[in-house]
PDB file of C-alpha atoms in Angstrom:
ATOM      1  CA  UNK A   1     156.201  75.818  76.552  1.00 39.00           C
ATOM      2  CA  UNK A   2     156.447  72.295  75.201  1.00 39.00           C
ATOM      3  CA  UNK A   3     154.336  69.956  77.317  1.00 43.00           C
ATOM      4  CA  UNK A   4     156.605  67.055  78.139  1.00 43.00           C
ATOM      5  CA  UNK A   5     157.485  65.190  81.309  1.00 49.00           C
ATOM      6  CA  UNK A   6     161.133  65.248  82.262  1.00 57.00           C
ATOM      7  CA  UNK A   7     162.801  62.170  83.656  1.00 61.00           C
ATOM      8  CA  UNK A   8     162.167  61.587  87.396  1.00 78.00           C
ATOM      9  CA  UNK A   9     159.453  64.240  87.440  1.00 91.00           C
ATOM     10  CA  UNK A  10     156.037  63.525  88.971  1.00 96.00           C
ATOM     11  CA  UNK A  11     153.342  64.474  86.456  1.00 97.00           C
ATOM     12  CA  UNK A  12     150.599  65.940  88.658  1.00 98.00           C
ATOM     13  CA  UNK A  13     147.951  65.939  85.927  1.00 98.00           C
ATOM     14  CA  UNK A  14     148.515  62.244  85.249  1.00 97.00           C
ATOM     15  CA  UNK A  15     148.196  61.498  88.974  1.00 97.00           C
ATOM     16  CA  UNK A  16     144.919  63.411  89.150  1.00 98.00           C
ATOM     17  CA  UNK A  17     143.532  61.498  86.155  1.00 97.00           C
ATOM     18  CA  UNK A  18     144.595  58.160  87.660  1.00 96.00           C
ATOM     19  CA  UNK A  19     143.007  59.012  91.022  1.00 96.00           C
ATOM     20  CA  UNK A  20     139.739  59.804  89.278  1.00 93.00           C
ATOM     21  CA  UNK A  21     139.435  56.118  88.337  1.00 91.00           C
ATOM     22  CA  UNK A  22     139.530  54.970  91.968  1.00 91.00           C
ATOM     23  CA  UNK A  23     137.076  55.076  94.862  1.00 91.00           C
ATOM     24  CA  UNK A  24     138.344  57.050  97.866  1.00 93.00           C
ATOM     25  CA  UNK A  25     136.736  56.304 101.220  1.00 94.00           C
ATOM     26  CA  UNK A  26     138.162  59.577 102.505  1.00 95.00           C
ATOM     27  CA  UNK A  27     137.835  62.395  99.989  1.00 94.00           C
ATOM     28  CA  UNK A  28     140.540  64.525 101.611  1.00 96.00           C
ATOM     29  CA  UNK A  29     143.112  62.007 100.322  1.00 96.00           C
ATOM     30  CA  UNK A  30     142.684  63.105  96.690  1.00 96.00           C
ATOM     31  CA  UNK A  31     144.987  65.602  94.972  1.00 98.00           C
ATOM     32  CA  UNK A  32     142.073  67.223  93.093  1.00 97.00           C
ATOM     33  CA  UNK A  33     140.344  68.667  96.126  1.00 97.00           C
ATOM     34  CA  UNK A  34     138.624  71.786  97.441  1.00 97.00           C
ATOM     35  CA  UNK A  35     139.467  74.549  99.899  1.00 98.00           C
ATOM     36  CA  UNK A  36     137.409  73.022 102.720  1.00 97.00           C
ATOM     37  CA  UNK A  37     139.107  69.617 102.528  1.00 97.00           C
ATOM     38  CA  UNK A  38     142.586  71.151 102.501  1.00 97.00           C
ATOM     39  CA  UNK A  39     141.709  73.203 105.598  1.00 98.00           C
ATOM     40  CA  UNK A  40     140.900  70.222 107.835  1.00 97.00           C
ATOM     41  CA  UNK A  41     142.676  70.204 111.193  1.00 96.00           C
ATOM     42  CA  UNK A  42     141.984  66.486 111.554  1.00 97.00           C
ATOM     43  CA  UNK A  43     142.193  64.187 108.532  1.00 96.00           C
ATOM     44  CA  UNK A  44     138.993  62.249 107.814  1.00 96.00           C
ATOM     45  CA  UNK A  45     140.728  58.872 108.192  1.00 96.00           C
ATOM     46  CA  UNK A  46     141.978  59.817 111.665  1.00 96.00           C
ATOM     47  CA  UNK A  47     138.590  61.329 112.519  1.00 96.00           C
ATOM     48  CA  UNK A  48     136.851  58.026 111.794  1.00 95.00           C
ATOM     49  CA  UNK A  49     139.077  56.214 114.324  1.00 95.00           C
ATOM     50  CA  UNK A  50     138.402  58.576 117.241  1.00 94.00           C
ATOM     51  CA  UNK A  51     136.179  57.868 120.236  1.00 93.00           C
ATOM     52  CA  UNK A  52     132.868  59.737 120.318  1.00 91.00           C
ATOM     53  CA  UNK A  53     134.029  62.625 122.541  1.00 90.00           C
ATOM     54  CA  UNK A  54     137.220  63.118 120.581  1.00 93.00           C
ATOM     55  CA  UNK A  55     135.295  62.893 117.324  1.00 95.00           C
ATOM     56  CA  UNK A  56     132.916  65.691 118.319  1.00 94.00           C
ATOM     57  CA  UNK A  57     135.820  67.941 119.264  1.00 95.00           C
ATOM     58  CA  UNK A  58     137.700  67.174 116.038  1.00 96.00           C
ATOM     59  CA  UNK A  59     134.577  67.771 113.937  1.00 96.00           C
ATOM     60  CA  UNK A  60     134.157  71.186 115.541  1.00 96.00           C
ATOM     61  CA  UNK A  61     137.802  72.098 114.887  1.00 96.00           C
ATOM     62  CA  UNK A  62     137.424  71.041 111.249  1.00 97.00           C
ATOM     63  CA  UNK A  63     134.728  73.706 110.787  1.00 97.00           C
ATOM     64  CA  UNK A  64     137.051  76.672 111.457  1.00 98.00           C
ATOM     65  CA  UNK A  65     137.036  77.894 107.847  1.00 98.00           C
ATOM     66  CA  UNK A  66     133.813  76.514 106.407  1.00 97.00           C
ATOM     67  CA  UNK A  67     131.788  78.094 109.238  1.00 96.00           C
ATOM     68  CA  UNK A  68     132.822  81.443 107.730  1.00 97.00           C
ATOM     69  CA  UNK A  69     131.551  80.460 104.268  1.00 97.00           C
ATOM     70  CA  UNK A  70     130.026  77.331 102.734  1.00 95.00           C
ATOM     71  CA  UNK A  71     131.736  78.315  99.515  1.00 96.00           C
ATOM     72  CA  UNK A  72     134.954  76.764 100.813  1.00 97.00           C
ATOM     73  CA  UNK A  73     133.408  73.426  99.720  1.00 96.00           C
ATOM     74  CA  UNK A  74     132.897  74.670  96.165  1.00 96.00           C
ATOM     75  CA  UNK A  75     136.290  76.142  95.268  1.00 97.00           C
ATOM     76  CA  UNK A  76     138.582  73.627  93.542  1.00 97.00           C
ATOM     77  CA  UNK A  77     142.231  73.448  94.526  1.00 98.00           C
ATOM     78  CA  UNK A  78     145.136  71.029  94.290  1.00 98.00           C
ATOM     79  CA  UNK A  79     146.019  69.494  97.681  1.00 98.00           C
ATOM     80  CA  UNK A  80     149.733  70.191  97.627  1.00 98.00           C
ATOM     81  CA  UNK A  81     150.583  68.001 100.592  1.00 95.00           C
ATOM     82  CA  UNK A  82     148.990  65.059  98.742  1.00 96.00           C
ATOM     83  CA  UNK A  83     151.211  65.824  95.766  1.00 97.00           C
ATOM     84  CA  UNK A  84     154.278  65.903  98.010  1.00 95.00           C
ATOM     85  CA  UNK A  85     153.187  62.633  99.618  1.00 94.00           C
ATOM     86  CA  UNK A  86     153.455  60.879  96.250  1.00 93.00           C
ATOM     87  CA  UNK A  87     157.186  61.545  96.227  1.00 91.00           C
ATOM     88  CA  UNK A  88     158.014  60.044  99.647  1.00 73.00           C
ATOM     89  CA  UNK A  89     161.073  62.270 100.000  1.00 75.00           C
ATOM     90  CA  UNK A  90     160.409  63.584 103.505  1.00 76.00           C
ATOM     91  CA  UNK A  91     159.934  67.170 102.377  1.00 83.00           C
ATOM     92  CA  UNK A  92     157.469  69.425 104.172  1.00 88.00           C
ATOM     93  CA  UNK A  93     154.839  71.111 102.042  1.00 95.00           C
ATOM     94  CA  UNK A  94     152.083  73.710 101.977  1.00 97.00           C
ATOM     95  CA  UNK A  95     148.397  72.776 101.929  1.00 98.00           C
ATOM     96  CA  UNK A  96     147.009  73.949  98.608  1.00 98.00           C
ATOM     97  CA  UNK A  97     147.926  75.218  95.174  1.00 98.00           C
ATOM     98  CA  UNK A  98     145.929  77.214  92.631  1.00 98.00           C
ATOM     99  CA  UNK A  99     147.606  76.327  89.349  1.00 98.00           C
ATOM    100  CA  UNK A 100     146.762  78.651  86.457  1.00 97.00           C
ATOM    101  CA  UNK A 101     146.854  76.260  83.501  1.00 97.00           C
ATOM    102  CA  UNK A 102     147.038  78.961  80.825  1.00 92.00           C
ATOM    103  CA  UNK A 103     148.727  81.811  82.683  1.00 86.00           C
ATOM    104  CA  UNK A 104     148.588  85.123  80.858  1.00 85.00           C
ATOM    105  CA  UNK A 105     149.824  88.693  81.429  1.00 81.00           C
ATOM    106  CA  UNK A 106     149.670  89.604  85.142  1.00 85.00           C
ATOM    107  CA  UNK A 107     147.824  86.464  86.235  1.00 93.00           C
ATOM    108  CA  UNK A 108     149.362  84.487  89.087  1.00 96.00           C
ATOM    109  CA  UNK A 109     149.405  81.059  90.666  1.00 98.00           C
ATOM    110  CA  UNK A 110     148.804  80.811  94.430  1.00 98.00           C
ATOM    111  CA  UNK A 111     150.509  78.566  96.974  1.00 98.00           C
ATOM    112  CA  UNK A 112     148.829  78.600 100.389  1.00 98.00           C
ATOM    113  CA  UNK A 113     148.940  77.310 103.948  1.00 98.00           C
ATOM    114  CA  UNK A 114     145.748  76.973 106.028  1.00 98.00           C
ATOM    115  CA  UNK A 115     146.113  76.919 109.821  1.00 97.00           C
ATOM    116  CA  UNK A 116     143.523  76.627 112.587  1.00 98.00           C
ATOM    117  CA  UNK A 117     145.643  78.688 114.993  1.00 97.00           C
ATOM    118  CA  UNK A 118     145.547  82.117 116.619  1.00 95.00           C
ATOM    119  CA  UNK A 119     147.833  85.033 115.800  1.00 95.00           C
ATOM    120  CA  UNK A 120     150.366  84.239 118.536  1.00 94.00           C
ATOM    121  CA  UNK A 121     150.855  80.725 117.147  1.00 96.00           C
ATOM    122  CA  UNK A 122     151.000  82.075 113.602  1.00 97.00           C
ATOM    123  CA  UNK A 123     153.767  84.534 114.491  1.00 96.00           C
ATOM    124  CA  UNK A 124     155.724  81.716 116.142  1.00 95.00           C
ATOM    125  CA  UNK A 125     155.505  79.708 112.928  1.00 96.00           C
ATOM    126  CA  UNK A 126     156.548  82.691 110.804  1.00 97.00           C
ATOM    127  CA  UNK A 127     159.569  83.346 113.045  1.00 96.00           C
ATOM    128  CA  UNK A 128     160.658  79.687 113.140  1.00 94.00           C
ATOM    129  CA  UNK A 129     163.302  78.553 110.653  1.00 91.00           C
ATOM    130  CA  UNK A 130     163.160  74.989 111.955  1.00 90.00           C
ATOM    131  CA  UNK A 131     161.373  71.936 110.603  1.00 87.00           C
ATOM    132  CA  UNK A 132     157.990  72.979 112.022  1.00 87.00           C
ATOM    133  CA  UNK A 133     158.220  76.593 110.870  1.00 94.00           C
ATOM    134  CA  UNK A 134     156.261  78.152 108.023  1.00 97.00           C
ATOM    135  CA  UNK A 135     159.348  78.959 105.977  1.00 97.00           C
ATOM    136  CA  UNK A 136     160.414  75.318 105.868  1.00 96.00           C
ATOM    137  CA  UNK A 137     157.045  74.362 104.358  1.00 96.00           C
ATOM    138  CA  UNK A 138     157.238  77.099 101.732  1.00 98.00           C
ATOM    139  CA  UNK A 139     160.891  76.461 100.883  1.00 97.00           C
ATOM    140  CA  UNK A 140     160.369  72.707 100.425  1.00 96.00           C
ATOM    141  CA  UNK A 141     157.263  73.353  98.298  1.00 97.00           C
ATOM    142  CA  UNK A 142     159.232  75.712  96.061  1.00 98.00           C
ATOM    143  CA  UNK A 143     161.972  73.124  95.626  1.00 96.00           C
ATOM    144  CA  UNK A 144     159.382  70.507  94.650  1.00 97.00           C
ATOM    145  CA  UNK A 145     157.923  72.827  92.015  1.00 97.00           C
ATOM    146  CA  UNK A 146     161.359  73.654  90.654  1.00 97.00           C
ATOM    147  CA  UNK A 147     162.862  70.185  90.527  1.00 95.00           C
ATOM    148  CA  UNK A 148     160.376  67.348  91.014  1.00 96.00           C
ATOM    149  CA  UNK A 149     156.933  68.281  89.669  1.00 97.00           C
ATOM    150  CA  UNK A 150     155.309  68.807  86.262  1.00 97.00           C
ATOM    151  CA  UNK A 151     151.823  70.343  86.127  1.00 98.00           C
ATOM    152  CA  UNK A 152     151.272  70.176  82.367  1.00 96.00           C
ATOM    153  CA  UNK A 153     150.254  73.783  81.677  1.00 96.00           C
ATOM    154  CA  UNK A 154     151.948  76.814  80.203  1.00 95.00           C
ATOM    155  CA  UNK A 155     154.419  77.343  83.064  1.00 96.00           C
ATOM    156  CA  UNK A 156     156.674  74.931  84.910  1.00 97.00           C
ATOM    157  CA  UNK A 157     159.591  74.930  87.367  1.00 97.00           C
ATOM    158  CA  UNK A 158     161.502  78.237  87.767  1.00 97.00           C
ATOM    159  CA  UNK A 159     159.046  80.130  85.582  1.00 97.00           C
ATOM    160  CA  UNK A 160     156.145  78.793  87.625  1.00 97.00           C
ATOM    161  CA  UNK A 161     157.751  79.772  90.934  1.00 98.00           C
ATOM    162  CA  UNK A 162     158.431  83.354  89.876  1.00 96.00           C
ATOM    163  CA  UNK A 163     154.733  83.769  88.975  1.00 97.00           C
ATOM    164  CA  UNK A 164     153.453  82.230  92.245  1.00 98.00           C
ATOM    165  CA  UNK A 165     152.280  84.260  95.245  1.00 98.00           C
ATOM    166  CA  UNK A 166     152.240  82.711  98.725  1.00 98.00           C
ATOM    167  CA  UNK A 167     149.488  83.346 101.249  1.00 98.00           C
ATOM    168  CA  UNK A 168     148.351  82.123 104.669  1.00 98.00           C
ATOM    169  CA  UNK A 169     144.840  81.770 106.061  1.00 98.00           C
ATOM    170  CA  UNK A 170     144.493  81.370 109.829  1.00 98.00           C
ATOM    171  CA  UNK A 171     141.771  81.286 112.473  1.00 97.00           C
ATOM    172  CA  UNK A 172     142.814  84.451 114.307  1.00 93.00           C
ATOM    173  CA  UNK A 173     142.088  88.107 113.615  1.00 90.00           C
ATOM    174  CA  UNK A 174     144.371  90.419 111.647  1.00 88.00           C
ATOM    175  CA  UNK A 175     143.163  93.574 113.390  1.00 82.00           C
ATOM    176  CA  UNK A 176     143.984  92.382 116.919  1.00 77.00           C
ATOM    177  CA  UNK A 177     147.539  92.326 118.355  1.00 73.00           C
ATOM    178  CA  UNK A 178     148.931  88.894 119.154  1.00 66.00           C
ATOM    179  CA  UNK A 179     149.288  89.738 122.850  1.00 58.00           C
ATOM    180  CA  UNK A 180     147.156  92.364 124.576  1.00 47.00           C
ATOM    181  CA  UNK A 181     147.574  92.981 128.347  1.00 36.00           C
ATOM    182  CA  UNK A 182     144.441  92.185 130.307  1.00 28.00           C
ATOM    183  CA  UNK A 183     144.676  95.602 131.994  1.00 33.00           C
ATOM    184  CA  UNK A 184     143.871  97.303 128.674  1.00 29.00           C
ATOM    185  CA  UNK A 185     141.110  95.368 126.899  1.00 31.00           C
ATOM    186  CA  UNK A 186     140.178  97.036 123.624  1.00 37.00           C
ATOM    187  CA  UNK A 187     142.363 100.119 124.140  1.00 38.00           C
ATOM    188  CA  UNK A 188     144.909 101.493 121.704  1.00 42.00           C
ATOM    189  CA  UNK A 189     145.903 104.789 123.346  1.00 49.00           C
ATOM    190  CA  UNK A 190     148.842 104.742 125.765  1.00 49.00           C
ATOM    191  CA  UNK A 191     148.224 105.566 129.424  1.00 53.00           C
ATOM    192  CA  UNK A 192     150.926 107.200 131.587  1.00 57.00           C
ATOM    193  CA  UNK A 193     151.738 107.599 135.283  1.00 59.00           C
ATOM    194  CA  UNK A 194     151.960 110.884 137.219  1.00 59.00           C
ATOM    195  CA  UNK A 195     155.526 111.441 136.014  1.00 61.00           C
ATOM    196  CA  UNK A 196     154.402 111.101 132.394  1.00 57.00           C
ATOM    197  CA  UNK A 197     156.076 107.730 131.852  1.00 56.00           C
ATOM    198  CA  UNK A 198     154.303 105.156 129.723  1.00 52.00           C
ATOM    199  CA  UNK A 199     152.944 102.411 131.952  1.00 52.00           C
ATOM    200  CA  UNK A 200     153.966  98.781 131.681  1.00 50.00           C
ATOM    201  CA  UNK A 201     150.769  97.685 129.897  1.00 47.00           C
ATOM    202  CA  UNK A 202     151.258 100.341 127.241  1.00 46.00           C
ATOM    203  CA  UNK A 203     154.866  99.303 126.715  1.00 46.00           C
ATOM    204  CA  UNK A 204     153.790  95.674 126.336  1.00 45.00           C
ATOM    205  CA  UNK A 205     151.340  96.609 123.565  1.00 47.00           C
ATOM    206  CA  UNK A 206     153.943  98.749 121.789  1.00 49.00           C
ATOM    207  CA  UNK A 207     156.643  96.086 122.059  1.00 64.00           C
ATOM    208  CA  UNK A 208     154.250  93.363 120.915  1.00 81.00           C
ATOM    209  CA  UNK A 209     153.247  95.289 117.816  1.00 85.00           C
ATOM    210  CA  UNK A 210     156.875  96.179 117.043  1.00 88.00           C
ATOM    211  CA  UNK A 211     157.883  92.526 117.348  1.00 91.00           C
ATOM    212  CA  UNK A 212     154.974  91.544 115.104  1.00 93.00           C
ATOM    213  CA  UNK A 213     156.134  93.934 112.364  1.00 93.00           C
ATOM    214  CA  UNK A 214     159.703  92.635 112.655  1.00 95.00           C
ATOM    215  CA  UNK A 215     158.508  89.060 112.146  1.00 96.00           C
ATOM    216  CA  UNK A 216     156.464  90.051 109.089  1.00 96.00           C
ATOM    217  CA  UNK A 217     159.402  91.940 107.576  1.00 95.00           C
ATOM    218  CA  UNK A 218     161.916  89.147 108.131  1.00 96.00           C
ATOM    219  CA  UNK A 219     159.583  86.485 106.751  1.00 97.00           C
ATOM    220  CA  UNK A 220     159.054  88.705 103.702  1.00 95.00           C
ATOM    221  CA  UNK A 221     162.817  88.820 103.138  1.00 95.00           C
ATOM    222  CA  UNK A 222     162.954  85.023 103.223  1.00 96.00           C
ATOM    223  CA  UNK A 223     160.041  84.742 100.778  1.00 96.00           C
ATOM    224  CA  UNK A 224     161.720  87.199  98.415  1.00 94.00           C
ATOM    225  CA  UNK A 225     164.894  85.069  98.372  1.00 96.00           C
ATOM    226  CA  UNK A 226     162.857  82.023  97.305  1.00 97.00           C
ATOM    227  CA  UNK A 227     161.879  83.853  94.118  1.00 97.00           C
ATOM    228  CA  UNK A 228     158.135  83.873  94.777  1.00 97.00           C
ATOM    229  CA  UNK A 229     156.032  86.656  93.314  1.00 96.00           C
ATOM    230  CA  UNK A 230     155.011  89.792  95.164  1.00 95.00           C
ATOM    231  CA  UNK A 231     151.609  91.077  94.128  1.00 93.00           C
ATOM    232  CA  UNK A 232     149.753  94.356  93.967  1.00 90.00           C
ATOM    233  CA  UNK A 233     146.604  94.701  96.037  1.00 86.00           C
ATOM    234  CA  UNK A 234     144.494  95.258  92.940  1.00 87.00           C
ATOM    235  CA  UNK A 235     145.603  91.865  91.561  1.00 89.00           C
ATOM    236  CA  UNK A 236     144.836  89.985  94.793  1.00 90.00           C
ATOM    237  CA  UNK A 237     142.368  92.079  96.809  1.00 86.00           C
ATOM    238  CA  UNK A 238     141.393  91.541 100.413  1.00 89.00           C
ATOM    239  CA  UNK A 239     142.178  92.716 103.940  1.00 91.00           C
ATOM    240  CA  UNK A 240     145.633  91.205 104.284  1.00 95.00           C
ATOM    241  CA  UNK A 241     148.740  91.592 106.383  1.00 94.00           C
ATOM    242  CA  UNK A 242     151.434  92.762 106.101  1.00 93.00           C
ATOM    243  CA  UNK A 243     150.420  96.062 104.559  1.00 88.00           C
ATOM    244  CA  UNK A 244     151.484  96.662 100.969  1.00 88.00           C
ATOM    245  CA  UNK A 245     154.721  98.620 100.547  1.00 85.00           C
ATOM    246  CA  UNK A 246     157.252  99.625  97.921  1.00 83.00           C
ATOM    247  CA  UNK A 247     160.242  97.317  97.554  1.00 76.00           C
ATOM    248  CA  UNK A 248     162.112  99.378  94.971  1.00 70.00           C
ATOM    249  CA  UNK A 249     162.456 102.938  93.793  1.00 63.00           C
ATOM    250  CA  UNK A 250     159.522 103.957  91.647  1.00 61.00           C
ATOM    251  CA  UNK A 251     157.738 100.639  92.147  1.00 72.00           C
ATOM    252  CA  UNK A 252     154.075 100.127  93.001  1.00 83.00           C
ATOM    253  CA  UNK A 253     153.096  99.045  96.498  1.00 88.00           C
ATOM    254  CA  UNK A 254     153.048  95.254  96.786  1.00 93.00           C
ATOM    255  CA  UNK A 255     152.695  92.462  99.318  1.00 95.00           C
ATOM    256  CA  UNK A 256     155.595  89.995  99.317  1.00 96.00           C
ATOM    257  CA  UNK A 257     153.136  87.472 100.753  1.00 97.00           C
ATOM    258  CA  UNK A 258     149.652  87.740 102.221  1.00 97.00           C
ATOM    259  CA  UNK A 259     148.087  86.773 105.554  1.00 98.00           C
ATOM    260  CA  UNK A 260     144.294  86.531 105.747  1.00 97.00           C
ATOM    261  CA  UNK A 261     142.069  85.834 108.711  1.00 97.00           C
ATOM    262  CA  UNK A 262     139.479  83.127 108.042  1.00 97.00           C
ATOM    263  CA  UNK A 263     136.786  85.812 107.978  1.00 97.00           C
ATOM    264  CA  UNK A 264     138.631  87.997 105.466  1.00 97.00           C
ATOM    265  CA  UNK A 265     139.501  85.044 103.224  1.00 98.00           C
ATOM    266  CA  UNK A 266     135.849  83.976 103.288  1.00 98.00           C
ATOM    267  CA  UNK A 267     134.981  87.387 101.841  1.00 97.00           C
ATOM    268  CA  UNK A 268     137.405  86.787  98.977  1.00 97.00           C
ATOM    269  CA  UNK A 269     135.745  83.438  98.242  1.00 97.00           C
ATOM    270  CA  UNK A 270     132.242  84.876  98.522  1.00 97.00           C
ATOM    271  CA  UNK A 271     133.100  87.746  96.187  1.00 96.00           C
ATOM    272  CA  UNK A 272     134.070  85.232  93.497  1.00 96.00           C
ATOM    273  CA  UNK A 273     137.819  85.784  93.132  1.00 96.00           C
ATOM    274  CA  UNK A 274     138.471  82.080  92.397  1.00 97.00           C
ATOM    275  CA  UNK A 275     135.151  81.322  90.654  1.00 96.00           C
ATOM    276  CA  UNK A 276     136.489  81.438  87.091  1.00 94.00           C
ATOM    277  CA  UNK A 277     139.897  79.955  87.757  1.00 96.00           C
ATOM    278  CA  UNK A 278     141.561  78.583  84.621  1.00 96.00           C
ATOM    279  CA  UNK A 279     142.130  74.970  85.645  1.00 97.00           C
ATOM    280  CA  UNK A 280     142.381  73.753  82.062  1.00 97.00           C
ATOM    281  CA  UNK A 281     142.726  69.977  81.846  1.00 97.00           C
ATOM    282  CA  UNK A 282     142.218  69.630  85.622  1.00 98.00           C
ATOM    283  CA  UNK A 283     138.702  71.076  85.426  1.00 95.00           C
ATOM    284  CA  UNK A 284     136.676  67.836  85.435  1.00 93.00           C
ATOM    285  CA  UNK A 285     138.417  66.077  88.317  1.00 95.00           C
ATOM    286  CA  UNK A 286     137.726  68.137  91.418  1.00 94.00           C
ATOM    287  CA  UNK A 287     135.809  67.165  94.572  1.00 81.00           C
ATOM    288  CA  UNK A 288     133.126  69.668  95.613  1.00 79.00           C
ATOM    289  CA  UNK A 289     130.316  69.829  98.193  1.00 68.00           C
ATOM    290  CA  UNK A 290     131.772  67.331 100.637  1.00 60.00           C
ATOM    291  CA  UNK A 291     130.119  68.263 103.948  1.00 61.00           C
TER     292      UNK A 291
END
């Protein structure tokens, strides 16, 4: 693809190069960032203004991902919300973007949202089509990629979107239902009364898990309509939800999007999935080791 900037497009690479010439008091305000900085629950500028008690609490919350692996400080990424902020168009955006500068064959780009929330809060965001919902962030990010951004590599706009997989990392646990009745801690089998009827606690677990699957399926339908890329588990490994499934006759099992717990995503980082990422001309501009 010819590398040229279209009129009214923000050239992300140029912005990254320009930022490299300036001193930033708060490193999380750069576009060329790292996974840890994009995961912060409290921005460093806001953190600096807090009273001592509030600062300690905010510092602890900011550790939700890096406490799982120090490698979060070492993995470069583009801070997508900083990119969106350059445009001042009021659009919502996701947190980070792995742009594959010289995309080849089955290689993908990755758009991601990082949330220090539990599974119940995550499901609420996935089910919400409003301004604060997850879909709004993804949809606005896709529109920015399609119409307002140039990254300078081999793929741009529509072509870039259809080779991008979306994933979420959150502070909860994938293997635990969002709501578990206190009467049944740690149990999966259904208990029944003397008449053989499933008790209320068992029904609550069943209904909760059914509702959870419905939310995953509906969000997947929305993601599919945006034109983002489903991926096979062998291309993007890890213990993710929702489970891979076929979306067409004769097709391989794929995930339309991926949800990782902080612990499971830390394993992906530690195993080196992003270590040799092809950042191309962005390579020399990233912030690492910022704790």
